Short mmCIF file of C-alpha atoms in Angstrom, two decimals:
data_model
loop_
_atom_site.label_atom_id
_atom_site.label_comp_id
_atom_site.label_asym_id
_atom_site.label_seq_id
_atom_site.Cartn_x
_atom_site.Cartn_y
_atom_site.Cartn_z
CA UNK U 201 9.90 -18.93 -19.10
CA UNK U 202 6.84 -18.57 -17.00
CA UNK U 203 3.51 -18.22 -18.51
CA UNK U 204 2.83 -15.52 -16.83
CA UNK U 205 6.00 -13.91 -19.06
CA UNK U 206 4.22 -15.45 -21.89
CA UNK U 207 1.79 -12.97 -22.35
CA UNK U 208 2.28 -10.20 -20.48
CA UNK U 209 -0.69 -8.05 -21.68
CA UNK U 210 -3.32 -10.64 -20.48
CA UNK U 211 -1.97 -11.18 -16.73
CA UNK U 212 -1.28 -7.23 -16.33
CA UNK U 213 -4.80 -6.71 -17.23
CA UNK U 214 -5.85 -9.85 -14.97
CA UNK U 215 -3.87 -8.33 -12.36
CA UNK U 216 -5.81 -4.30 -12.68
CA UNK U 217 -8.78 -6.16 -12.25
CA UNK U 218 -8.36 -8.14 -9.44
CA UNK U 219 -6.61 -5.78 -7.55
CA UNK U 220 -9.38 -2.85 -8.08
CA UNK U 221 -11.59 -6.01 -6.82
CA UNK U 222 -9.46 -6.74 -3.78
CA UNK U 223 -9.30 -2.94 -2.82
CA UNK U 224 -12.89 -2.65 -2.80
CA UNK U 225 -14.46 -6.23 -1.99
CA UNK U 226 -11.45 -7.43 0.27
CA UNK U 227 -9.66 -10.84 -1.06
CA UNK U 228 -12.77 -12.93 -0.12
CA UNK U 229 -15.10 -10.92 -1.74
CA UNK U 230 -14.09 -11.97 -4.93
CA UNK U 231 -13.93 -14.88 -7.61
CA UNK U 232 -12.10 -15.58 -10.38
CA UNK U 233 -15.36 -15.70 -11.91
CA UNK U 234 -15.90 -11.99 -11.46
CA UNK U 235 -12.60 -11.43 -13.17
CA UNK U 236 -13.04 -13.77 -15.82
CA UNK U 237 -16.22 -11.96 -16.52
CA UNK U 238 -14.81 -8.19 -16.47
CA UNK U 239 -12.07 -9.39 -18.89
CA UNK U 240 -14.48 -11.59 -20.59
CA UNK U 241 -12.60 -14.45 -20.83
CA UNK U 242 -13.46 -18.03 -19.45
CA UNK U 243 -12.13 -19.20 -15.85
CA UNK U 244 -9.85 -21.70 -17.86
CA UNK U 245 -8.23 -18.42 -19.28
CA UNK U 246 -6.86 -17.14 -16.05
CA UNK U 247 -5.64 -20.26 -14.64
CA UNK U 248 -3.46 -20.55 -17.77
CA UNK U 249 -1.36 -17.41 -16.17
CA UNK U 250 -2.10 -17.98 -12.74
CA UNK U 251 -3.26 -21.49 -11.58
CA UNK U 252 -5.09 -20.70 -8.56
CA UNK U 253 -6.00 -17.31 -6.72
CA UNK U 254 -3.55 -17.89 -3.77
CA UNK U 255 -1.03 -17.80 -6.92
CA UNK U 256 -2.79 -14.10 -8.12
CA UNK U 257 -3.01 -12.55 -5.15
CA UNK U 258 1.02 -13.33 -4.09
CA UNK U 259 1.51 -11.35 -7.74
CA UNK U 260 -0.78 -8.94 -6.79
CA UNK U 261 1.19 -8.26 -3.40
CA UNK U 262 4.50 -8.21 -5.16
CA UNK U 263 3.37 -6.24 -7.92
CA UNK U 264 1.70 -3.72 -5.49
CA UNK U 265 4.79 -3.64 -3.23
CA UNK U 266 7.09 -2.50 -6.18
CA UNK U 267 4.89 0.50 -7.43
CA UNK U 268 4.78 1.46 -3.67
CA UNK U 269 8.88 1.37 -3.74
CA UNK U 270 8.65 3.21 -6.79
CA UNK U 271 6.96 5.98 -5.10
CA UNK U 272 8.92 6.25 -2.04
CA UNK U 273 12.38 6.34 -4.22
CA UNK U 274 10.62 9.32 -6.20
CA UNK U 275 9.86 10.59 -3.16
CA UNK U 276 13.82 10.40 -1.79
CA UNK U 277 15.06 11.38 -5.07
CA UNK U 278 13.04 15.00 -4.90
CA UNK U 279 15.51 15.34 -1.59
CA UNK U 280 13.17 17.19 0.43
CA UNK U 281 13.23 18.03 4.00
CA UNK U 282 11.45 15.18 6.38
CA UNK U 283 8.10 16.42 7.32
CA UNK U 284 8.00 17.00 3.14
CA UNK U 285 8.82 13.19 2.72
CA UNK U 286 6.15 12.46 5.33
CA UNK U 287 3.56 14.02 3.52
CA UNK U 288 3.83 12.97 0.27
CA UNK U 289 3.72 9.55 1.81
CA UNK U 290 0.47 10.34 3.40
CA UNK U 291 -0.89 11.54 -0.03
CA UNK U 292 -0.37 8.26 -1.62
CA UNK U 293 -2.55 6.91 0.70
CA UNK U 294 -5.14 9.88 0.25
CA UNK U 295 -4.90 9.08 -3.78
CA UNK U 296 -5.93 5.17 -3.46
CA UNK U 297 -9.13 6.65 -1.39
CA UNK U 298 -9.76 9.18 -4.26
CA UNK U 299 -9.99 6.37 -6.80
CA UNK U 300 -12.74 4.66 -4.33
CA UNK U 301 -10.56 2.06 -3.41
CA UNK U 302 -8.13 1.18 -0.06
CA UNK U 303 -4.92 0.30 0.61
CA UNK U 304 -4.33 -3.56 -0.91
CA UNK U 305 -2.08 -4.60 1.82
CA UNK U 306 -4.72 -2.64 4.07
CA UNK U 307 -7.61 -4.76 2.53
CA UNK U 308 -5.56 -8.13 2.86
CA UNK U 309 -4.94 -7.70 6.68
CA UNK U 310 -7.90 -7.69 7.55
CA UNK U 311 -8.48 -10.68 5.97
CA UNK U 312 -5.38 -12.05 6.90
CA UNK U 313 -6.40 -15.04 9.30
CA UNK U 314 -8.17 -16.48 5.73
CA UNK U 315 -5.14 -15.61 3.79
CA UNK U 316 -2.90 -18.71 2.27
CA UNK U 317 0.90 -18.46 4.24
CA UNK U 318 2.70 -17.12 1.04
CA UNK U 319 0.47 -14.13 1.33
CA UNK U 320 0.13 -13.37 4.90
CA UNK U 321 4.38 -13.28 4.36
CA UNK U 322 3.73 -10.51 1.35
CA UNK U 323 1.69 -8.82 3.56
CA UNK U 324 3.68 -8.67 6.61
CA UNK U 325 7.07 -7.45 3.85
CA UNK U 326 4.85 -4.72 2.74
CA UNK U 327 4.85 -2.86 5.68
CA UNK U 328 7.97 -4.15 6.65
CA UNK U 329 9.36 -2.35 3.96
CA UNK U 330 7.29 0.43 4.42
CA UNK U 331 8.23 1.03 7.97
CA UNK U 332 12.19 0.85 7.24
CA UNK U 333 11.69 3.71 4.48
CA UNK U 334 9.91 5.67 7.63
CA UNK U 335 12.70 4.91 10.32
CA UNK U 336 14.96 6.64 7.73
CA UNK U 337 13.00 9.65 7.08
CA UNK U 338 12.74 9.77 10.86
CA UNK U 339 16.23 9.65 11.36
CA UNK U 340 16.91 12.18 8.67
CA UNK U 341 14.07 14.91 10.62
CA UNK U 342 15.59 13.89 13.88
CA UNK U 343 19.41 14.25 12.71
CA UNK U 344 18.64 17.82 10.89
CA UNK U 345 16.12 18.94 13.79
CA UNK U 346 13.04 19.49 11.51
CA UNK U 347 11.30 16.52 13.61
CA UNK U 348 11.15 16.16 17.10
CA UNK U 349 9.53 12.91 18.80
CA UNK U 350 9.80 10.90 21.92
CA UNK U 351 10.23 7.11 22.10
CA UNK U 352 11.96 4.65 19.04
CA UNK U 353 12.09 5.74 15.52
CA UNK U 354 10.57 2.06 14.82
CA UNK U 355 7.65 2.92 17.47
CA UNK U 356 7.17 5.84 15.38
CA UNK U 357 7.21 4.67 12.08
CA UNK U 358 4.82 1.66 13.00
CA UNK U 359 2.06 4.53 14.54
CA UNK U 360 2.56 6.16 11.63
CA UNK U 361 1.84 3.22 9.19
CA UNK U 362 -1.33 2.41 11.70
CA UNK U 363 -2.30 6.27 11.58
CA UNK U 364 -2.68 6.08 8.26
CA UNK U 365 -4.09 2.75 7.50
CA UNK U 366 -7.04 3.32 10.59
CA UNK U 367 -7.71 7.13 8.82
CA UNK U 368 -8.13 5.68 5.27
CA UNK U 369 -11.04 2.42 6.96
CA UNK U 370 -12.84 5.22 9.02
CA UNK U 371 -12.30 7.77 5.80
CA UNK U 372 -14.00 4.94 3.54
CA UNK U 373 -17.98 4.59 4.65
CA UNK U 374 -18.19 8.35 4.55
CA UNK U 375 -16.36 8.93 0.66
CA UNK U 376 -14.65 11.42 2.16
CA UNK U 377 -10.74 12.05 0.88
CA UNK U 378 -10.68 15.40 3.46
CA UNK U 379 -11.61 13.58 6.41
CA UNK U 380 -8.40 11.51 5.54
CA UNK U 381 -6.78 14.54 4.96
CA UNK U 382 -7.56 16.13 8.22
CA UNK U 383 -6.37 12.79 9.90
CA UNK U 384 -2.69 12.43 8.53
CA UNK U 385 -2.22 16.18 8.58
CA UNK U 386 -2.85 16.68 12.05
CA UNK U 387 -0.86 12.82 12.88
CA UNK U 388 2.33 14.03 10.94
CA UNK U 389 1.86 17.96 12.42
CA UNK U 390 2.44 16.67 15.85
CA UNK U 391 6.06 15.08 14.83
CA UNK U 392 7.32 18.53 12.97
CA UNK U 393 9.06 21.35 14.84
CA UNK U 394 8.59 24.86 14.44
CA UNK U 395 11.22 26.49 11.50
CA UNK U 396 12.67 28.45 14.15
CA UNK U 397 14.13 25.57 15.75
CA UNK U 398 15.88 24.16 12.38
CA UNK U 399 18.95 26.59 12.71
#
């Protein structure tokens, strides 16, 4: 059994707080000090569950990349039409920019040149995954004529993915969730067709 399995309370809450720090600060910006003193523990404390931070922020990317599933498969299981999937994707994104924060795997690109290889791979499966969920949803507007778009479904789903991402940076200096809002809506308006044409 893993320490980290050990105590499960302690490395969840090690995990809130360095993710909250990553999605503000960026993965450089932080130290395990600066968990160690929002938990109030000593450094020694968080190396017991994870022994370096290359080690914490590969859980962090997993852990972040499972709630994300979890949304998406709440999302398919509300079996909505397509432009309805698309935009409850796009307000998962507007809720991390409500709590002040960005996008984790957002934050950790940009650092990604610094990033140790186990994480730039977490990174890249993130949107990998997040893409693939897209194509589908694409397929499924396409196929039942409630989306209409030129080019690949994968071109598509990646400029969707980038739409978002770029609106939630520019969104961030000005604290301003509408401005996001305004951004994905009109991205994800250009895709849908008019009712008229879904009969």
């Amino acid at each position: 059994m893993s320490k980290r399995q050990d105590v499960p309370g302690t490395a969840s809450r090690i995990l809130d707080v360095a993710e909250g720090l990553v999605q503000t600060r960026g993965f450089n910006g932080f130290s395990y000090a600066d968990v160690a003193a929002e938990l109030q523990v000593t450094n020694a404390s968080l190396h017991y569950h994870y022994r370096g931070k290359a080690e914490l922020g590969e859980a962090l990317i997993t852990r972040y990349t499972s709630r994300f599933g979890q949304a998406l498969d709440a999302i398919d299981r509300a079996g909505d039409a397509a432009p309805v999937k698309l935009a409850a994707y796009s307000r998962i994104y507007a809720d991390v920019l409500r709590q002040g924060r960005m996008c984790l795997c957002g934050m950790l690109a940009a650092d990604y040149d610094t990033l140790p290889d186990a994480m730039r791979s977490a990174v890249v499966l993130f949107f990998d995954a997040s893409e693939r969920w897209l194509v589908r949803v694409l397929e499924q507007g396409r196929a039942d004529g409630t989306l209409e778009f030129t080019g690949s479904v994968v071109e598509v789903a990646r400029s969707i993915v980038s739409g978002l991402e770029g609106a939630l940076l520019i969104a961030r200096p000005y604290g301003d969730v509408s401005r996001f809002e305004a951004a994905a809506d009109r991205l994800l308006a250009g895709l849908a067709t008019s009712p008229a044409r879904h009969h």
